[in-house]
Structure formats: C-alpha cells, structure tokens
Coordinates of C-alpha atoms in Angstrom, one line a residue:
M1 CA 34.1 17.5 17.6
M2 CA 30.6 16.1 17.1
E3 CA 27.9 17.1 19.6
F4 CA 25.6 14.2 20.5
E5 CA 22.9 16.2 22.0
L6 CA 20.2 17.6 19.8
S7 CA 20.4 21.3 19.3
E8 CA 17.6 23.7 20.0
N9 CA 16.9 23.9 16.2
Q10 CA 16.8 20.2 15.9
I11 CA 14.3 19.9 18.8
M12 CA 12.2 22.6 17.3
I13 CA 12.2 20.9 13.9
T14 CA 11.3 17.5 15.5
D15 CA 8.4 19.0 17.5
M16 CA 7.1 20.9 14.4
I17 CA 7.2 17.9 12.1
R18 CA 5.5 15.7 14.7
D19 CA 2.7 18.2 15.2
F20 CA 2.3 18.8 11.5
G21 CA 2.4 15.1 10.7
E22 CA -0.3 14.2 13.1
K23 CA -2.7 16.5 11.2
E24 CA -1.4 16.5 7.7
I25 CA 0.4 13.2 7.0
T26 CA -0.5 10.3 9.2
P27 CA -4.3 10.4 8.6
F28 CA -3.8 10.3 4.8
R29 CA -0.7 8.2 4.2
D30 CA -2.5 4.9 3.6
Q31 CA -4.8 6.5 1.0
W32 CA -1.8 8.2 -0.8
D33 CA 0.0 4.8 -0.8
E34 CA -3.1 3.0 -2.1
D35 CA -3.8 5.6 -4.8
Q36 CA -0.2 6.3 -5.6
E37 CA -1.0 10.0 -5.0
F38 CA 1.7 12.7 -4.9
P39 CA 0.1 15.2 -2.5
V40 CA 1.5 18.5 -3.8
E41 CA -0.5 20.5 -1.3
V42 CA 1.4 18.9 1.6
F43 CA 4.7 20.1 0.1
K44 CA 3.3 23.6 -0.2
K45 CA 2.6 23.5 3.5
L46 CA 6.0 22.1 4.2
G47 CA 7.3 25.1 2.3
E48 CA 5.5 27.4 4.6
L49 CA 7.3 25.7 7.5
G50 CA 10.6 26.3 5.9
L51 CA 11.3 22.6 5.2
M52 CA 11.5 22.9 1.4
G53 CA 14.5 25.2 1.7
V54 CA 16.3 23.8 4.8
L55 CA 19.8 24.3 3.4
I56 CA 19.0 27.4 1.3
P57 CA 20.4 30.6 2.8
Q58 CA 17.9 33.1 4.2
E59 CA 18.8 35.7 1.5
Y60 CA 17.1 33.4 -1.1
G61 CA 14.1 32.7 1.1
G62 CA 15.4 29.5 2.7
S63 CA 15.9 28.5 6.4
G64 CA 19.7 28.7 6.2
F65 CA 20.2 25.6 8.4
G66 CA 23.1 23.1 8.2
Y67 CA 23.1 19.4 7.6
F68 CA 22.4 18.4 11.2
E69 CA 19.0 20.1 11.0
Y70 CA 18.5 18.7 7.6
I71 CA 19.1 15.1 8.8
T72 CA 16.5 15.7 11.5
A73 CA 13.9 17.1 9.1
I74 CA 14.3 14.2 6.6
S75 CA 14.4 11.4 9.2
E76 CA 11.4 12.7 11.2
V77 CA 9.3 13.1 8.0
A78 CA 10.4 9.6 6.9
K79 CA 9.1 8.1 10.1
L80 CA 5.7 9.4 9.2
D81 CA 5.8 8.5 5.5
P82 CA 9.0 7.6 3.8
G83 CA 7.6 8.6 0.4
I84 CA 7.1 12.2 1.6
G85 CA 10.6 12.0 3.1
L86 CA 12.0 10.9 -0.2
S87 CA 10.4 13.8 -2.1
L88 CA 11.5 16.3 0.5
A89 CA 15.1 15.0 0.2
A90 CA 15.1 15.1 -3.6
H91 CA 13.7 18.6 -3.8
N92 CA 16.2 19.9 -1.2
S93 CA 19.4 18.2 -2.0
L94 CA 19.2 17.4 -5.7
C95 CA 17.4 20.2 -7.5
S96 CA 17.8 23.0 -5.0
G97 CA 21.2 21.7 -3.9
H98 CA 22.6 21.6 -7.4
I99 CA 21.5 25.2 -8.1
L100 CA 22.8 26.4 -4.8
Q101 CA 26.2 24.8 -5.3
F102 CA 26.8 25.7 -9.0
A103 CA 24.5 28.6 -10.1
T104 CA 25.6 32.2 -10.7
E105 CA 24.2 34.8 -8.4
E106 CA 21.6 35.8 -11.0
Q107 CA 20.5 32.2 -11.4
K108 CA 20.2 31.7 -7.7
Q109 CA 18.0 34.8 -7.4
R110 CA 15.9 33.5 -10.2
W111 CA 15.2 30.0 -9.0
L112 CA 16.0 29.5 -5.4
P113 CA 13.3 31.7 -3.7
K114 CA 10.6 29.8 -5.6
L115 CA 12.1 26.4 -4.6
A116 CA 12.7 27.4 -1.0
T117 CA 9.0 28.2 -0.4
A118 CA 7.7 25.3 -2.6
E119 CA 6.1 27.7 -4.9
W120 CA 7.9 25.5 -7.3
I121 CA 8.6 21.8 -6.8
G122 CA 12.0 20.7 -8.1
A123 CA 13.2 17.7 -10.1
W124 CA 16.7 16.4 -11.0
G125 CA 17.4 14.4 -14.1
L126 CA 20.5 12.2 -14.5
T127 CA 19.3 8.7 -15.0
E128 CA 18.1 7.3 -18.3
P129 CA 16.4 4.1 -19.4
N130 CA 19.7 2.4 -20.4
T131 CA 22.1 4.3 -18.1
G132 CA 21.5 3.9 -14.4
S133 CA 24.9 3.4 -12.6
D134 CA 26.6 4.0 -16.0
A135 CA 25.7 7.7 -16.3
G136 CA 28.6 8.4 -18.6
N137 CA 26.9 6.7 -21.5
M138 CA 23.8 8.9 -21.4
K139 CA 22.0 9.5 -24.7
T140 CA 20.2 12.8 -23.9
T141 CA 22.0 15.5 -25.8
A142 CA 22.2 19.3 -25.7
Q143 CA 23.4 21.3 -28.7
L144 CA 24.0 25.0 -28.8
E145 CA 22.1 26.8 -31.6
G146 CA 22.6 30.5 -31.5
D147 CA 21.5 31.8 -28.1
E148 CA 19.6 28.5 -27.3
W149 CA 20.4 25.0 -26.1
V150 CA 18.4 22.3 -27.8
L151 CA 17.7 19.2 -25.7
N152 CA 16.7 15.8 -27.0
G153 CA 16.3 12.6 -25.0
T154 CA 14.5 10.9 -22.1
K155 CA 15.2 10.8 -18.4
N156 CA 13.6 8.2 -16.2
W157 CA 13.2 7.3 -12.5
I158 CA 12.9 11.0 -11.9
T159 CA 11.3 12.1 -8.6
H160 CA 8.7 14.8 -9.6
G161 CA 9.3 14.1 -13.3
K162 CA 5.6 14.9 -14.0
S163 CA 4.7 17.4 -11.3
G164 CA 8.0 19.3 -10.9
D165 CA 7.9 22.9 -12.0
V166 CA 11.6 23.1 -12.7
A167 CA 14.3 20.5 -13.3
V168 CA 18.1 20.4 -13.3
V169 CA 18.9 18.2 -16.3
I170 CA 22.3 16.6 -17.2
A171 CA 22.8 16.2 -20.9
R172 CA 25.6 15.2 -23.2
T173 CA 27.5 18.1 -24.9
G174 CA 30.6 16.1 -25.8
E175 CA 31.7 12.5 -26.5
V176 CA 29.9 9.4 -25.0
G177 CA 31.8 8.1 -22.0
D178 CA 33.8 11.4 -21.5
S179 CA 33.3 12.6 -17.9
H180 CA 33.8 16.1 -19.2
G181 CA 31.3 15.6 -22.1
M182 CA 28.2 16.4 -20.1
S183 CA 26.7 19.7 -18.9
A184 CA 23.9 20.8 -16.5
F185 CA 20.9 22.8 -17.5
V186 CA 17.8 24.2 -15.8
V187 CA 14.5 23.6 -17.6
E188 CA 11.3 25.2 -16.5
R189 CA 7.9 23.4 -16.9
G190 CA 5.9 24.8 -19.8
T191 CA 9.0 25.1 -22.0
A192 CA 8.1 23.8 -25.5
G193 CA 9.4 20.3 -26.1
F194 CA 9.6 19.4 -22.4
S195 CA 6.9 16.9 -21.3
A196 CA 6.2 14.1 -18.8
G197 CA 6.2 10.5 -19.9
K198 CA 5.2 7.3 -18.0
K199 CA 4.6 7.5 -14.3
E200 CA 6.1 4.4 -12.6
N201 CA 3.8 2.0 -10.6
K202 CA 6.1 1.2 -7.7
L203 CA 6.4 -1.4 -4.9
G204 CA 6.9 1.3 -2.3
M205 CA 7.5 5.1 -1.8
R206 CA 4.2 5.4 -3.6
S207 CA 3.4 8.9 -2.3
S208 CA 6.6 10.1 -4.0
E209 CA 6.1 10.6 -7.8
T210 CA 8.6 8.9 -10.1
A211 CA 8.2 9.6 -13.8
E212 CA 9.9 10.1 -17.2
M213 CA 10.9 13.5 -18.5
I214 CA 11.0 13.7 -22.3
F215 CA 12.8 16.4 -24.3
A216 CA 12.0 16.7 -28.0
D217 CA 13.7 19.7 -29.6
C218 CA 13.3 21.5 -26.2
R219 CA 14.8 24.9 -26.5
I220 CA 16.1 26.8 -23.5
P221 CA 18.0 30.1 -23.2
K222 CA 21.8 29.9 -23.2
E223 CA 21.9 31.4 -19.7
N224 CA 20.2 28.3 -18.3
L225 CA 23.5 26.4 -18.3
L226 CA 24.8 25.8 -14.8
G227 CA 28.5 26.4 -14.5
K228 CA 30.6 25.8 -17.6
V229 CA 30.1 23.4 -20.5
G230 CA 31.5 20.0 -19.7
E231 CA 31.1 20.3 -15.9
G232 CA 27.7 18.5 -15.6
F233 CA 29.0 15.1 -14.6
V234 CA 31.5 16.4 -12.1
Q235 CA 28.9 18.6 -10.6
S236 CA 26.5 15.7 -10.3
M237 CA 29.0 13.6 -8.4
K238 CA 29.4 16.4 -5.9
V239 CA 25.6 16.8 -5.6
L240 CA 25.3 13.1 -5.0
D241 CA 27.8 13.3 -2.2
G242 CA 25.3 15.5 -0.3
G243 CA 22.4 13.6 -1.7
R244 CA 23.7 10.4 -0.1
I245 CA 23.5 12.0 3.3
S246 CA 19.8 12.6 2.5
I247 CA 19.2 9.0 1.7
A248 CA 21.1 8.0 4.9
A249 CA 18.8 10.3 6.8
L250 CA 15.8 8.9 5.0
S251 CA 17.0 5.4 5.9
L252 CA 17.5 6.4 9.6
G253 CA 13.9 7.5 9.7
I254 CA 12.6 4.2 8.3
A255 CA 14.9 2.1 10.5
E256 CA 13.9 4.0 13.6
G257 CA 10.2 4.0 12.7
A258 CA 10.3 0.2 12.1
Y259 CA 12.3 -0.4 15.3
E260 CA 9.9 1.7 17.5
E261 CA 6.8 0.1 16.1
A262 CA 8.2 -3.4 16.6
F263 CA 9.5 -2.6 20.1
K264 CA 6.1 -1.3 21.3
Y265 CA 4.4 -4.4 19.8
A266 CA 6.8 -6.8 21.4
Q267 CA 5.8 -5.5 24.8
V268 CA 2.1 -5.7 24.4
R269 CA 1.8 -8.9 22.3
H270 CA 1.4 -11.9 24.6
Q271 CA 2.1 -15.5 23.8
F272 CA 2.4 -18.3 26.3
N273 CA 1.2 -15.9 29.0
Q274 CA 3.9 -13.3 28.6
P275 CA 5.1 -10.5 26.3
I276 CA 7.0 -11.8 23.3
Y277 CA 9.8 -9.4 24.2
N278 CA 10.6 -11.8 27.1
F279 CA 11.7 -14.5 24.6
Q280 CA 15.4 -14.4 23.7
G281 CA 14.7 -15.0 20.0
I282 CA 12.8 -11.7 20.0
S283 CA 14.8 -9.6 22.5
F284 CA 18.1 -10.3 20.7
K285 CA 16.6 -8.8 17.5
F286 CA 16.3 -5.5 19.4
S287 CA 19.8 -5.8 20.8
D288 CA 21.1 -6.0 17.2
M289 CA 18.9 -3.3 15.9
A290 CA 19.7 -0.8 18.7
T291 CA 23.4 -1.3 18.2
K292 CA 23.2 -0.9 14.4
L293 CA 20.9 2.1 14.7
E294 CA 23.5 3.9 16.8
A295 CA 26.2 3.0 14.3
A296 CA 24.1 4.3 11.4
K297 CA 23.4 7.6 13.2
L298 CA 27.1 8.1 13.9
L299 CA 28.1 7.5 10.3
T300 CA 25.4 9.8 9.1
Y301 CA 26.2 12.6 11.5
R302 CA 29.9 12.2 10.8
A303 CA 29.2 12.8 7.1
A304 CA 27.0 15.8 8.0
E305 CA 29.7 17.3 10.2
L306 CA 32.2 17.1 7.3
K307 CA 29.7 18.6 4.9
N308 CA 28.9 21.4 7.3
N309 CA 32.6 22.2 7.5
G310 CA 33.1 22.2 3.7
K311 CA 35.4 19.1 3.9
P312 CA 35.5 16.2 1.4
V313 CA 32.7 13.8 2.2
T314 CA 32.7 11.3 -0.7
K315 CA 33.8 8.3 1.4
E316 CA 31.8 9.1 4.5
S317 CA 28.6 9.9 2.7
A318 CA 28.9 6.6 0.8
M319 CA 29.5 4.7 4.0
A320 CA 26.5 6.4 5.7
K321 CA 24.2 5.8 2.8
Y322 CA 25.3 2.2 2.3
Y323 CA 25.1 1.2 6.0
A324 CA 21.9 3.1 6.9
S325 CA 20.0 1.9 3.8
E326 CA 20.9 -1.7 4.5
C327 CA 19.8 -1.2 8.1
A328 CA 16.4 0.2 6.9
V329 CA 15.8 -2.9 4.9
E330 CA 16.9 -5.3 7.7
F331 CA 15.0 -3.5 10.4
S332 CA 11.7 -3.3 8.5
N333 CA 12.1 -7.0 7.6
E334 CA 12.6 -7.8 11.3
A335 CA 9.7 -5.6 12.3
V336 CA 7.4 -7.6 10.0
Q337 CA 8.8 -10.8 11.6
V338 CA 8.1 -9.5 15.1
F339 CA 4.5 -8.6 14.1
G340 CA 4.0 -12.1 12.5
G341 CA 0.9 -12.4 10.4
Y342 CA -0.3 -8.9 11.4
G343 CA 2.9 -7.4 10.0
Y344 CA 2.0 -8.7 6.6
T345 CA -1.2 -6.7 6.6
K346 CA -1.8 -3.0 5.9
D347 CA -3.3 -2.6 9.3
F348 CA 0.1 -1.8 10.8
P349 CA 2.8 0.6 9.4
V350 CA 5.6 -2.0 9.4
E351 CA 4.3 -3.5 6.1
K352 CA 4.7 -0.1 4.5
Y353 CA 8.2 0.4 6.0
Y354 CA 9.1 -3.0 4.5
R355 CA 8.1 -1.9 1.0
D356 CA 9.4 1.6 1.2
S357 CA 12.8 0.7 2.6
K358 CA 14.1 -1.2 -0.5
L359 CA 14.4 2.0 -2.6
C360 CA 17.0 3.3 -0.2
T361 CA 19.5 0.6 -1.3
I362 CA 18.9 1.6 -5.0
G363 CA 18.3 5.4 -5.3
E364 CA 21.1 7.9 -5.6
G365 CA 23.6 5.0 -6.2
T366 CA 23.0 1.4 -5.4
S367 CA 24.7 -0.4 -2.5
E368 CA 27.1 -1.9 -5.0
I369 CA 28.0 1.6 -6.3
Q370 CA 28.6 2.7 -2.7
K371 CA 31.0 -0.2 -2.2
L372 CA 32.8 0.8 -5.4
V373 CA 33.0 4.4 -4.2
I374 CA 34.2 3.4 -0.7
S375 CA 36.8 0.9 -2.1
R376 CA 38.3 3.6 -4.4
E377 CA 38.4 6.2 -1.7
I378 CA 40.1 3.9 0.9
L379 CA 42.7 3.1 -1.8
R380 CA 43.4 6.9 -2.0
D381 CA 43.7 7.4 1.8

C-alpha cells in the first residue's frame, strides 16, 4: 500500500536540498546556463551530502535509501536547476545503477565508493550518432585480445561524456541487431584510446554536460566486463526501467517548479484592477495543472513502490516517464503564457523551465518509445 505522506527521510532530504540550493545553486544557475558550464564542484558538495549515492548501500559508501527518497532528491534539485537534476539522475541511476545491479562484489568495491561520494563522476554510454532509439544497430565494437578488450567507436549525447571519471559503455561483441550481441564494460578516464569529442551546444539543460565519448583501440582489462558477454543490451533495458523513474522525477520537479512560479505570479500580477488569477481563462489553467500534477506524482510513486519491492516495473516506469515528461513541457509552456511577455525573458525562471523541459520527452527513451513499451506491455497483461 502506498503511503501518501512524506517520510522523515524525504522531509530531511527536501529541507537539506532547499538549504543547499539557496547558497550553492540558485545564485549561479543563470550564469551556468549562459556559459553552458558544468559545475563539477557542486556535485562534489552534493556527494558530501550523500546525494550522489542515494541508492547505493551504505557498505559501499552510499546513503542506502530507496526510490521514494530518490524521487524526492531528484525533483527537489530539478526545481532549482533542471540541468543539475539531470546530471544527478544520470550519475545515480545510469552509471552507478548499472554497476550496482550487475557488477561482481569485487567490481562494486572497486567503483561504487568513489561514485557514491562523487570522488568520481559517472557516465553511461549507449547512444551513438546513428543509433538513438535503434540501439541494437550500434557500431561500437569490443573484441577480446588476450586478457584485454579492445573498444572502437563513438558514443554521443552522453551526460558527462567529457568530465566523467568512469563510464559504463555498451559495445557490440556479436552480430548487428542481435539483442544478445552486446556487452557492458567499465572504462576509466585516462585509459589510452578513450577521449572526449564534441560537447553539444544545447537548447536547455545547459548546466548538464552532454558530449561524445570516442574509443580508438581503447584497451581495458578483461575483468572490466559487467556480467557475461552478450548481456549488455538486456542489462541496459533493465537499467533504463529504473532510469525512467529518474526522468519522471526530474519532470515532476520541472512541472512543480513551473506551476508554483506561475501560481505566485497570477496572484500578484494585476490587470483590469484585479489579479489575473481571477480570470477564468487563467484559473482554469491551474485547475488542469493541479490535477495532472497529482496524476503524474501517483504514476511516479507507483513505479517507485514496485521498484522498491523488486517487482517488474517496465510498464509503470514507462507510463510515469511518458506522462510526467509531457506534463513538464505543458506546464512550462503554460507558465510562460501566464507570465506573458515577462515569461519570454531570462528575468524569470519559467523561460528556463520551458527550455529545459523538452529534454525530458527525449532522453532515456522518447515519448514515442514509451508508447511502444507501454503498448507491448499491456498486450502481455
């Protein structure tokens, strides 16, 4: 049974992030956005607060929390700066999450403590220039030569592709198009043949770094394979099930932030001698948003509850990600509309929510892919 009251841990995380954000995020977010700066030092501080290892067990240096606390952390940070929220989510659920779920004990001891404290920033590489949703046709290869795997290829749209200290990389070890023809590897920065390529100049989420990772005869030890040969794609789909809860949480933060900013403004902005909230054309926007926000929260927490209990979550996480991300775009659009001309300027945060929100309908599986996942899953039910 789902609990609708915030737990003590969730309240503690909320208060901690709001205090931290007031000093360390809000004063600088516009400059990070303008300069497209990825503020590594902020993530080091988030690591000190235990937020870079939310789901990592305490024995590996993490906080050992569940998905309810994780949703709270991502959504609260996203309200302050969605770009910082995105990087927090990618580090926790993709890189660290993949290692936590599929690594051996020795591998966990080797990498997780550094990720949990943000001594190392993590990246995760599945997407390639010509294979976005069609990951099965990836060109990056890994060949076993003696005691080493040799990686060749390029990954793009990678969060922390340039600044990440360690990356989980999916490469082809079998035939093109074979779902059992890919394997997962951990590659540490500084390894010969592993370099960063182009950093993307993006519409939004500009404080979160997105860049290419290039592998040119990159040799890694045989023991850097995660799981067994041929399991990489199947592992990735399971990782994305959890990652979609992250993007749903990120979307919730953006949606709630946009809603709150617009709601406050509608009560203080006067036209025709009264607050604009008094006009039905405006107030009905908030009726719709408030209702949809509750629905998005319920879907997201339902997926989190299943994940916490170790139950299948493919359909529910896709539903949560799809619905919440579309809400984030809709709400930020409506918030700009409520602000009018002011909403189109950088003087108010709704302009930034508007630009940042769009990525939520694309990253970790587009809205169209979520519909595909959902339609397949309901056919199985």
